[in-house]
């Protein structure tokens, strides 16, 4: 009997005529299963861990399996999208055959071979005639006097189109030998605008010239905007050579692993590459092709995000592949430490190599208020004097922490202009066409020669401001820091109005890289020979920013700050098995380099007094390893397990695997494991809200009164007790606002809370996945059910029990969903049953809107599940379930779209007792009907068994 589609609720009781094993079709085949691993599978590109078998409980055993539901490492070539290592992986034999079948790909490969052959005959033979100092520990500090400019003609003609100039500049010429004529690792420190990208391109050419088939180049930058800029540039430059370049960041969900596999240059962030290398064992066939690893802005090692970069590179080094490491950095004093870490040479270039000389000024302005927003308001009244003093009548960029602050700067400047009877700060003889400007305030400012620029403006308004500023029709633009990382608008004067910025719901100090990016906008190469950067800050921070601006701040490691999470990853990978292997791993990190130079900074107890004997690097490393391993074992995330040889070795528990898989903080993991009685969706939401991942968020002006005002809103299902007081209260209510379709935009706060909600949902989704895995391992079916509901609600951005599920369809928002419901169309089945014309009439829309809705509806899974069961002839309380699952959609369902993974969850319970859970791609189910068999021991023969198949991302898409 075939069970129906969504919203059908039939329970399979043990009263039907039994089907015995003699009648079992051949599709059901016995496989072995590891009952010690009890973890579910999440196979999206970001979170898949493919070497961990899925949960099997003591009350259920797999007897027959379909490959798409396999709970152990897969060796079947037709694995339906599961990525595995070895010759049958997506990077293995089958995938390479698919690549070879692609004619365009063949042509690209042929182009690469031709270019490589030319390079080997024209360039590489010259290497034997050169004596190039490039070994580890080499330190080169070139001066203008000892550098000869090098011509692009040195490069084979086929590669010359990459460079849009005829001669390399001084800095690039000094680096050319080591970048192009050796395979040595090296790091370059040079001022902003010195031409570091050209050096990286020389290193890329060397990798291409070596001509290893299928070799790949990794470029890593700290920001997604920088990655996007570099990917777009290189895609155009290298396309004619048959070299493909793809961006692989959090903004490129459309970029599949298959596309990355076919790319030659992969542009990524530390966080994204960390998620990849956490599973490098599964991606061996990809990793072994990496020949060049490039790190841009490597000075981020000094920041918290630098810990991820450090962990990534150290992990790459443990893979024991021949990889060349190249890094570029802003001016730093301890460049040789970075070079020692990478095992290469250091090339340091002074400020003399900056194409435009830069004046740097830091003002420490006294402030006695209690809010940095008040400080920024005070700085608004300082701006006019700063502009008059430092701009020389030339273009000015003012960087502000928020959109509102950017606009308030213009308002104060306008008041001061009126007071001083200044008509305009732009070019007086030029007129500005403001007829198409959509923002009324912006219209008023533009006429006075000033403007503001941020993501809240219409795209056309932003483009107009950029155009007018470039044409010098307006002279001053007040903007947010994002402009420094995106649009290239250099100015003579850059003013950083306050050194705080609003990020992820919190007011924090600008990072070093953000400051350097903003300062780098000062001075216009080709237009003038000087620029000026001004920082306005408080007196207590004045010296810090002087140090940063002068490049005299030592780069220290931040890995020790969250080392326990990275150590958990290495335990999962098998790199760390005890204190000795932990020490060996740490010796591959930049942290170890700095411990040797500055051990006191990294001691575990900073308040204790240490003798010279205890400040040795080995002593410090041993203390760090012991402390972090103890934290993991005491939290039941790792255990000392005895190997086959009788040796104790660290091994990750199921909880540790989940922590690593979803990048969960240790404190959050401990909170999850200590939680009890999660018997409702409210309990699960409260647990998620307590996560340490939200600790950086803060309350901004107006948030507490606004959130308190929502307590009586009918769409807030779970009001808090009393008033909003903690960040967890904020998270708890913001998630409910999103799921309940409550607007987070206000006149006082603007859209700041809206943008915070995006980050909150990303964290909450990841944490919910981790809780699901823990529930499966614990066989806690009640908590599992409610966590699945919450996760699905977060993915759908609406409560799972919402009466308006149609709002999940592309082009149908909350208003249209309510309109359809009033017309008697409130479920997916009802929408499928009406024609396109009826939809257009109800929603008052013109064709082809109805067909567009039907098209979008076609990719929402339509599940079919059939369950047959029989009693074991030997054990009266053991039931054998034979389950088949498929989808009946005729339209091809994509693997991923709009952030939705299109996966199905199949799980089984018996009177609130957990039996089984598994997950597979919807594409697998669309290819053919899938089968698996489960044996379950029940308390008594009359126990109800419920089998669920449901969409992971869409609410109210299921069969029971």
CSV table of C-alpha atoms in Angstrom, one decimal, residues 141-513:
chain,number,residue,atom,x,y,z
A,141,UNK,CA,65.0,44.4,2.4
A,142,UNK,CA,65.3,46.0,-1.1
A,143,UNK,CA,66.0,49.7,-1.6
A,144,UNK,CA,65.3,51.9,-4.7
A,145,UNK,CA,69.0,51.9,-5.5
A,146,UNK,CA,69.5,48.2,-6.0
A,147,UNK,CA,66.5,47.4,-8.2
A,148,UNK,CA,66.3,47.4,-11.9
A,149,UNK,CA,62.9,47.6,-13.5
A,150,UNK,CA,61.9,44.4,-15.3
A,151,UNK,CA,59.9,44.2,-18.5
A,152,UNK,CA,56.8,42.2,-19.1
A,153,UNK,CA,58.5,40.8,-22.1
A,154,UNK,CA,60.4,38.5,-19.8
A,155,UNK,CA,57.2,36.5,-19.6
A,156,UNK,CA,56.2,34.2,-22.5
A,157,UNK,CA,53.9,36.1,-24.9
A,158,UNK,CA,50.9,33.8,-24.2
A,159,UNK,CA,50.9,35.1,-20.6
A,160,UNK,CA,51.6,38.8,-21.2
A,161,UNK,CA,47.9,39.8,-21.6
A,162,UNK,CA,47.5,39.2,-17.9
A,163,UNK,CA,49.4,42.4,-17.2
A,164,UNK,CA,48.0,45.7,-18.4
A,165,UNK,CA,51.4,47.5,-18.4
A,166,UNK,CA,54.8,47.1,-20.1
A,167,UNK,CA,57.1,47.3,-17.1
A,168,UNK,CA,56.8,46.0,-13.6
A,169,UNK,CA,57.2,48.6,-10.8
A,170,UNK,CA,60.1,48.6,-8.4
A,171,UNK,CA,58.4,46.4,-5.8
A,172,UNK,CA,57.2,43.8,-8.4
A,173,UNK,CA,60.6,43.9,-10.1
A,174,UNK,CA,62.4,43.1,-6.8
A,175,UNK,CA,60.0,40.1,-6.2
A,176,UNK,CA,60.1,38.8,-9.8
A,177,UNK,CA,63.0,36.4,-9.3
A,178,UNK,CA,61.7,34.6,-6.3
A,179,UNK,CA,58.1,34.6,-7.5
A,180,UNK,CA,58.6,33.5,-11.0
A,181,UNK,CA,62.0,31.7,-11.2
A,182,UNK,CA,61.8,29.6,-8.0
A,183,UNK,CA,59.3,27.3,-6.2
A,184,UNK,CA,60.3,28.7,-2.8
A,185,UNK,CA,57.8,29.8,-0.2
A,186,UNK,CA,57.9,33.6,0.5
A,187,UNK,CA,56.1,36.4,2.2
A,188,UNK,CA,56.0,40.0,1.1
A,189,UNK,CA,55.4,43.0,3.3
A,190,UNK,CA,54.6,46.2,1.4
A,191,UNK,CA,52.5,49.4,1.7
A,192,UNK,CA,49.0,49.6,0.4
A,193,UNK,CA,49.0,50.3,-3.4
A,194,UNK,CA,52.5,49.0,-3.9
A,195,UNK,CA,51.4,46.3,-6.4
A,196,UNK,CA,51.3,43.2,-4.3
A,197,UNK,CA,48.6,41.6,-6.6
A,198,UNK,CA,51.1,41.6,-9.5
A,199,UNK,CA,53.5,39.6,-7.4
A,200,UNK,CA,50.8,37.0,-6.7
A,201,UNK,CA,50.1,36.8,-10.4
A,202,UNK,CA,53.7,36.0,-11.1
A,203,UNK,CA,53.5,33.2,-8.6
A,204,UNK,CA,50.4,31.9,-10.3
A,205,UNK,CA,52.2,32.0,-13.6
A,206,UNK,CA,55.0,29.9,-12.1
A,207,UNK,CA,52.4,27.3,-11.0
A,208,UNK,CA,50.8,27.2,-14.4
A,209,UNK,CA,54.2,26.9,-16.1
A,210,UNK,CA,55.1,23.8,-14.1
A,211,UNK,CA,52.2,22.2,-16.0
A,212,UNK,CA,51.1,19.5,-13.6
A,213,UNK,CA,47.9,18.1,-14.9
A,214,UNK,CA,44.8,19.3,-13.0
A,215,UNK,CA,46.9,21.4,-10.5
A,216,UNK,CA,44.9,23.9,-8.5
A,217,UNK,CA,45.7,27.2,-6.9
A,218,UNK,CA,44.1,28.4,-3.7
A,219,UNK,CA,43.8,32.2,-3.0
A,220,UNK,CA,42.6,33.1,0.5
A,221,UNK,CA,41.5,36.6,1.6
A,222,UNK,CA,39.9,37.6,4.8
A,223,UNK,CA,36.8,39.3,3.4
A,224,UNK,CA,34.1,38.1,1.0
A,225,UNK,CA,34.2,41.5,-0.8
A,226,UNK,CA,37.9,41.2,-1.5
A,227,UNK,CA,37.4,37.6,-2.7
A,228,UNK,CA,34.6,38.7,-5.0
A,229,UNK,CA,36.8,41.5,-6.4
A,230,UNK,CA,39.8,39.2,-7.0
A,231,UNK,CA,37.6,36.4,-8.5
A,232,UNK,CA,36.0,38.7,-11.0
A,233,UNK,CA,39.3,40.2,-12.0
A,234,UNK,CA,41.1,36.9,-12.4
A,235,UNK,CA,38.2,35.2,-14.2
A,236,UNK,CA,38.5,37.9,-17.0
A,237,UNK,CA,42.4,37.9,-17.0
A,238,UNK,CA,42.9,34.1,-17.2
A,239,UNK,CA,39.9,33.1,-19.3
A,240,UNK,CA,41.8,33.4,-22.6
A,241,UNK,CA,44.3,30.9,-21.2
A,242,UNK,CA,41.7,28.3,-20.5
A,243,UNK,CA,42.2,28.9,-16.8
A,244,UNK,CA,38.9,29.0,-14.7
A,245,UNK,CA,38.6,30.9,-11.5
A,246,UNK,CA,35.7,30.4,-9.0
A,247,UNK,CA,34.7,32.1,-5.8
A,248,UNK,CA,34.0,29.8,-2.9
A,249,UNK,CA,32.7,31.9,0.0
A,250,UNK,CA,29.5,32.2,2.1
A,251,UNK,CA,28.1,34.4,-0.6
A,252,UNK,CA,28.3,31.7,-3.3
A,253,UNK,CA,25.9,29.0,-2.3
A,254,UNK,CA,25.3,28.6,-6.1
A,255,UNK,CA,28.9,27.4,-6.5
A,256,UNK,CA,28.8,23.7,-6.2
A,257,UNK,CA,31.6,21.4,-5.2
A,258,UNK,CA,31.6,20.1,-8.7
A,259,UNK,CA,32.3,23.6,-10.0
A,260,UNK,CA,35.1,24.0,-7.5
A,261,UNK,CA,36.5,20.7,-8.6
A,262,UNK,CA,36.7,21.9,-12.2
A,263,UNK,CA,38.2,25.2,-11.3
A,264,UNK,CA,41.9,26.0,-11.6
A,265,UNK,CA,42.0,29.0,-9.2
A,266,UNK,CA,39.8,28.8,-6.1
A,267,UNK,CA,39.1,32.1,-4.3
A,268,UNK,CA,38.0,31.6,-0.8
A,269,UNK,CA,37.9,32.9,2.8
A,270,UNK,CA,39.6,31.3,5.8
A,271,UNK,CA,36.2,30.2,7.3
A,272,UNK,CA,35.1,28.5,4.1
A,273,UNK,CA,38.4,26.7,3.5
A,274,UNK,CA,38.3,25.7,7.2
A,275,UNK,CA,35.0,23.9,6.6
A,276,UNK,CA,36.6,22.2,3.6
A,277,UNK,CA,39.8,21.1,5.2
A,278,UNK,CA,38.0,19.8,8.3
A,279,UNK,CA,37.0,17.0,5.9
A,280,UNK,CA,40.2,16.8,3.9
A,281,UNK,CA,40.3,13.0,4.3
A,282,UNK,CA,37.2,12.9,2.1
A,283,UNK,CA,38.7,15.3,-0.4
A,284,UNK,CA,42.1,13.7,-0.8
A,285,UNK,CA,41.8,13.7,-4.6
A,286,UNK,CA,41.2,17.4,-4.6
A,287,UNK,CA,43.8,18.3,-2.0
A,288,UNK,CA,46.7,16.5,-3.7
A,289,UNK,CA,46.2,18.7,-6.8
A,290,UNK,CA,46.9,21.9,-4.8
A,291,UNK,CA,50.3,23.2,-5.8
A,292,UNK,CA,50.1,26.9,-4.7
A,293,UNK,CA,48.4,28.4,-1.6
A,294,UNK,CA,48.2,32.2,-1.6
A,295,UNK,CA,47.3,34.2,1.5
A,296,UNK,CA,46.3,37.9,1.1
A,297,UNK,CA,46.4,40.3,4.0
A,298,UNK,CA,48.2,37.7,6.2
A,299,UNK,CA,48.5,40.2,9.0
A,300,UNK,CA,45.0,39.2,10.1
A,301,UNK,CA,46.9,36.6,12.1
A,302,UNK,CA,46.8,39.4,14.7
A,303,UNK,CA,43.0,39.2,15.0
A,304,UNK,CA,40.6,36.6,16.2
A,305,UNK,CA,39.8,35.6,12.6
A,306,UNK,CA,43.5,35.0,12.1
A,307,UNK,CA,43.2,31.9,14.2
A,308,UNK,CA,41.1,30.2,11.5
A,309,UNK,CA,43.7,31.1,8.9
A,310,UNK,CA,46.4,29.7,11.1
A,311,UNK,CA,44.5,26.5,11.7
A,312,UNK,CA,43.8,26.1,7.9
A,313,UNK,CA,47.4,26.5,6.9
A,314,UNK,CA,48.8,24.3,9.6
A,315,UNK,CA,46.2,21.7,8.6
A,316,UNK,CA,47.4,21.9,5.0
A,317,UNK,CA,50.9,21.4,6.1
A,318,UNK,CA,50.0,18.2,7.9
A,319,UNK,CA,48.6,16.8,4.6
A,320,UNK,CA,52.2,16.2,3.4
A,321,UNK,CA,51.6,17.4,-0.2
A,322,UNK,CA,54.1,19.5,-2.1
A,323,UNK,CA,52.4,22.9,-1.7
A,324,UNK,CA,54.1,26.3,-2.3
A,325,UNK,CA,53.0,29.0,0.2
A,326,UNK,CA,53.0,32.6,-0.8
A,327,UNK,CA,51.7,35.4,1.5
A,328,UNK,CA,51.4,39.2,1.2
A,329,UNK,CA,51.0,41.6,4.1
A,330,UNK,CA,50.8,45.2,5.1
A,331,UNK,CA,53.9,46.6,6.7
A,332,UNK,CA,54.7,44.6,9.9
A,333,UNK,CA,57.9,44.6,12.0
A,334,UNK,CA,58.1,40.8,12.6
A,335,UNK,CA,57.7,39.6,9.0
A,336,UNK,CA,60.5,37.0,9.6
A,337,UNK,CA,58.2,35.2,12.1
A,338,UNK,CA,55.6,34.7,9.4
A,339,UNK,CA,58.3,33.6,6.9
A,340,UNK,CA,59.7,31.1,9.5
A,341,UNK,CA,56.2,29.7,9.9
A,342,UNK,CA,55.8,29.2,6.2
A,343,UNK,CA,59.3,28.0,5.8
A,344,UNK,CA,60.3,30.6,3.2
A,345,UNK,CA,62.0,33.9,2.6
A,346,UNK,CA,60.8,37.4,3.7
A,347,UNK,CA,60.8,40.5,1.5
A,348,UNK,CA,60.1,43.7,3.3
A,349,UNK,CA,59.5,47.0,1.5
A,350,UNK,CA,59.4,50.3,3.3
A,351,UNK,CA,57.0,53.2,2.9
A,352,UNK,CA,59.3,54.6,0.2
A,353,UNK,CA,57.6,52.0,-2.2
A,354,UNK,CA,54.2,53.5,-1.6
A,355,UNK,CA,53.1,55.1,-5.0
A,356,UNK,CA,51.5,58.0,-3.2
A,357,UNK,CA,53.1,59.3,0.0
A,358,UNK,CA,50.7,59.4,2.9
A,359,UNK,CA,50.4,61.7,5.9
A,360,UNK,CA,48.9,60.0,8.9
A,361,UNK,CA,47.3,61.9,11.8
A,362,UNK,CA,45.6,60.5,14.9
A,363,UNK,CA,43.5,62.8,17.1
A,364,UNK,CA,42.7,61.7,20.7
A,365,UNK,CA,39.6,63.8,21.5
A,366,UNK,CA,38.4,63.8,25.2
A,367,UNK,CA,34.9,62.4,25.7
A,368,UNK,CA,33.1,62.0,29.0
A,369,UNK,CA,29.9,60.4,27.9
A,370,UNK,CA,28.9,56.7,28.3
A,371,UNK,CA,28.0,55.9,24.7
A,372,UNK,CA,30.1,55.7,21.6
A,373,UNK,CA,27.1,56.8,19.5
A,374,UNK,CA,27.3,60.1,21.5
A,375,UNK,CA,31.0,60.3,20.8
A,376,UNK,CA,30.3,60.0,17.0
A,377,UNK,CA,27.7,62.7,17.3
A,378,UNK,CA,30.4,64.9,18.9
A,379,UNK,CA,32.8,64.1,16.1
A,380,UNK,CA,30.3,65.3,13.5
A,381,UNK,CA,31.0,68.8,14.7
A,382,UNK,CA,34.8,68.3,14.3
A,383,UNK,CA,34.6,67.2,10.6
A,384,UNK,CA,34.4,70.6,9.0
A,385,UNK,CA,37.6,71.8,10.7
A,386,UNK,CA,39.4,68.6,9.8
A,387,UNK,CA,38.3,69.0,6.2
A,388,UNK,CA,39.5,72.6,6.1
A,389,UNK,CA,42.8,71.7,7.7
A,390,UNK,CA,43.8,68.6,5.8
A,391,UNK,CA,41.9,68.3,2.4
A,392,UNK,CA,43.6,71.1,0.4
A,393,UNK,CA,40.3,71.5,-1.4
A,394,UNK,CA,40.5,68.0,-2.7
A,395,UNK,CA,38.1,65.0,-2.5
A,396,UNK,CA,37.2,63.6,1.0
A,397,UNK,CA,35.9,60.3,2.3
A,398,UNK,CA,34.4,60.1,5.8
A,399,UNK,CA,34.0,56.6,7.2
A,400,UNK,CA,31.3,56.1,9.8
A,401,UNK,CA,30.2,53.1,11.9
A,402,UNK,CA,26.5,53.0,10.8
A,403,UNK,CA,24.3,54.2,8.0
A,404,UNK,CA,22.6,56.6,10.3
A,405,UNK,CA,25.9,58.1,11.4
A,406,UNK,CA,26.9,58.5,7.7
A,407,UNK,CA,23.8,60.6,7.1
A,408,UNK,CA,24.1,62.6,10.3
A,409,UNK,CA,27.6,63.7,9.2
A,410,UNK,CA,26.2,65.2,6.1
A,411,UNK,CA,23.4,66.9,8.1
A,412,UNK,CA,25.9,68.6,10.5
A,413,UNK,CA,28.2,69.6,7.6
A,414,UNK,CA,25.2,71.2,6.0
A,415,UNK,CA,24.4,73.2,9.1
A,416,UNK,CA,28.0,74.4,9.4
A,417,UNK,CA,28.0,75.4,5.7
A,418,UNK,CA,24.9,77.4,6.2
A,419,UNK,CA,26.3,79.1,9.3
A,420,UNK,CA,29.5,80.0,7.4
A,421,UNK,CA,27.5,81.0,4.3
A,422,UNK,CA,29.2,78.4,2.1
A,423,UNK,CA,27.0,77.6,-0.9
A,424,UNK,CA,28.7,74.4,-2.1
A,425,UNK,CA,31.7,72.2,-1.5
A,426,UNK,CA,31.6,70.8,-5.0
A,427,UNK,CA,32.7,72.3,-8.3
A,428,UNK,CA,30.7,75.5,-8.6
A,429,UNK,CA,30.5,75.6,-12.4
A,430,UNK,CA,29.0,72.1,-12.7
A,431,UNK,CA,25.3,71.3,-12.5
A,432,UNK,CA,24.0,68.1,-11.0
A,433,UNK,CA,20.9,66.3,-12.4
A,434,UNK,CA,18.9,65.3,-9.4
A,435,UNK,CA,15.6,64.5,-11.1
A,436,UNK,CA,16.0,60.7,-10.7
A,437,UNK,CA,17.4,60.7,-7.1
A,438,UNK,CA,15.0,58.6,-5.0
A,439,UNK,CA,16.3,59.6,-1.5
A,440,UNK,CA,15.0,63.1,-0.7
A,441,UNK,CA,17.7,63.9,1.9
A,442,UNK,CA,20.4,62.9,-0.6
A,443,UNK,CA,18.9,65.3,-3.1
A,444,UNK,CA,19.4,68.2,-0.7
A,445,UNK,CA,23.0,67.2,0.1
A,446,UNK,CA,24.1,66.7,-3.5
A,447,UNK,CA,23.2,70.2,-4.4
A,448,UNK,CA,25.7,71.3,-1.7
A,449,UNK,CA,28.5,69.2,-3.0
A,450,UNK,CA,28.3,66.5,-0.4
A,451,UNK,CA,26.6,63.0,-0.3
A,452,UNK,CA,26.3,59.8,1.7
A,453,UNK,CA,26.7,56.2,0.5
A,454,UNK,CA,25.6,53.0,2.1
A,455,UNK,CA,23.8,49.7,1.3
A,456,UNK,CA,20.5,51.2,2.4
A,457,UNK,CA,20.3,53.5,-0.6
A,458,UNK,CA,18.7,52.4,-3.9
A,459,UNK,CA,21.3,51.0,-6.3
A,460,UNK,CA,20.8,53.9,-8.7
A,461,UNK,CA,21.4,56.5,-5.9
A,462,UNK,CA,24.6,54.7,-4.9
A,463,UNK,CA,25.9,54.7,-8.5
A,464,UNK,CA,25.0,58.4,-8.9
A,465,UNK,CA,27.0,59.3,-5.8
A,466,UNK,CA,30.0,57.3,-7.0
A,467,UNK,CA,29.8,58.9,-10.4
A,468,UNK,CA,29.5,62.4,-9.1
A,469,UNK,CA,32.4,61.9,-6.6
A,470,UNK,CA,34.6,60.5,-9.4
A,471,UNK,CA,33.7,63.6,-11.6
A,472,UNK,CA,34.4,65.9,-8.6
A,473,UNK,CA,30.9,67.4,-8.9
A,474,UNK,CA,30.7,66.5,-5.2
A,475,UNK,CA,33.7,66.7,-3.0
A,476,UNK,CA,32.7,64.9,0.2
A,477,UNK,CA,31.1,61.5,0.6
A,478,UNK,CA,30.2,60.1,4.1
A,479,UNK,CA,30.0,56.4,4.0
A,480,UNK,CA,30.2,53.1,6.0
A,481,UNK,CA,33.3,51.0,6.1
A,482,UNK,CA,31.9,48.6,3.5
A,483,UNK,CA,32.9,51.1,0.8
A,484,UNK,CA,36.5,50.6,1.6
A,485,UNK,CA,36.2,46.9,0.9
A,486,UNK,CA,34.2,47.2,-2.3
A,487,UNK,CA,33.9,50.2,-4.6
A,488,UNK,CA,37.2,51.7,-5.6
A,489,UNK,CA,36.8,55.5,-4.8
A,490,UNK,CA,40.1,56.9,-3.7
A,491,UNK,CA,40.2,60.4,-2.2
A,492,UNK,CA,42.9,62.8,-1.1
A,493,UNK,CA,41.7,62.9,2.5
A,494,UNK,CA,40.2,60.0,4.4
A,495,UNK,CA,38.6,60.7,7.8
A,496,UNK,CA,37.8,57.7,10.1
A,497,UNK,CA,35.1,59.2,12.4
A,498,UNK,CA,35.5,57.1,15.6
A,499,UNK,CA,37.2,53.7,15.7
A,500,UNK,CA,34.2,51.7,16.6
A,501,UNK,CA,31.9,49.9,14.2
A,502,UNK,CA,28.5,48.1,14.4
A,503,UNK,CA,28.9,44.4,13.5
A,504,UNK,CA,26.5,41.5,14.1
A,505,UNK,CA,24.5,43.5,16.7
A,506,UNK,CA,27.5,44.7,18.6
A,507,UNK,CA,29.7,47.8,18.7
A,508,UNK,CA,33.3,46.7,18.3
A,509,UNK,CA,36.7,48.2,17.5
A,510,UNK,CA,37.6,48.2,13.8
A,511,UNK,CA,40.0,45.4,13.0
A,512,UNK,CA,43.4,46.2,11.8
A,513,UNK,CA,42.6,45.1,8.3
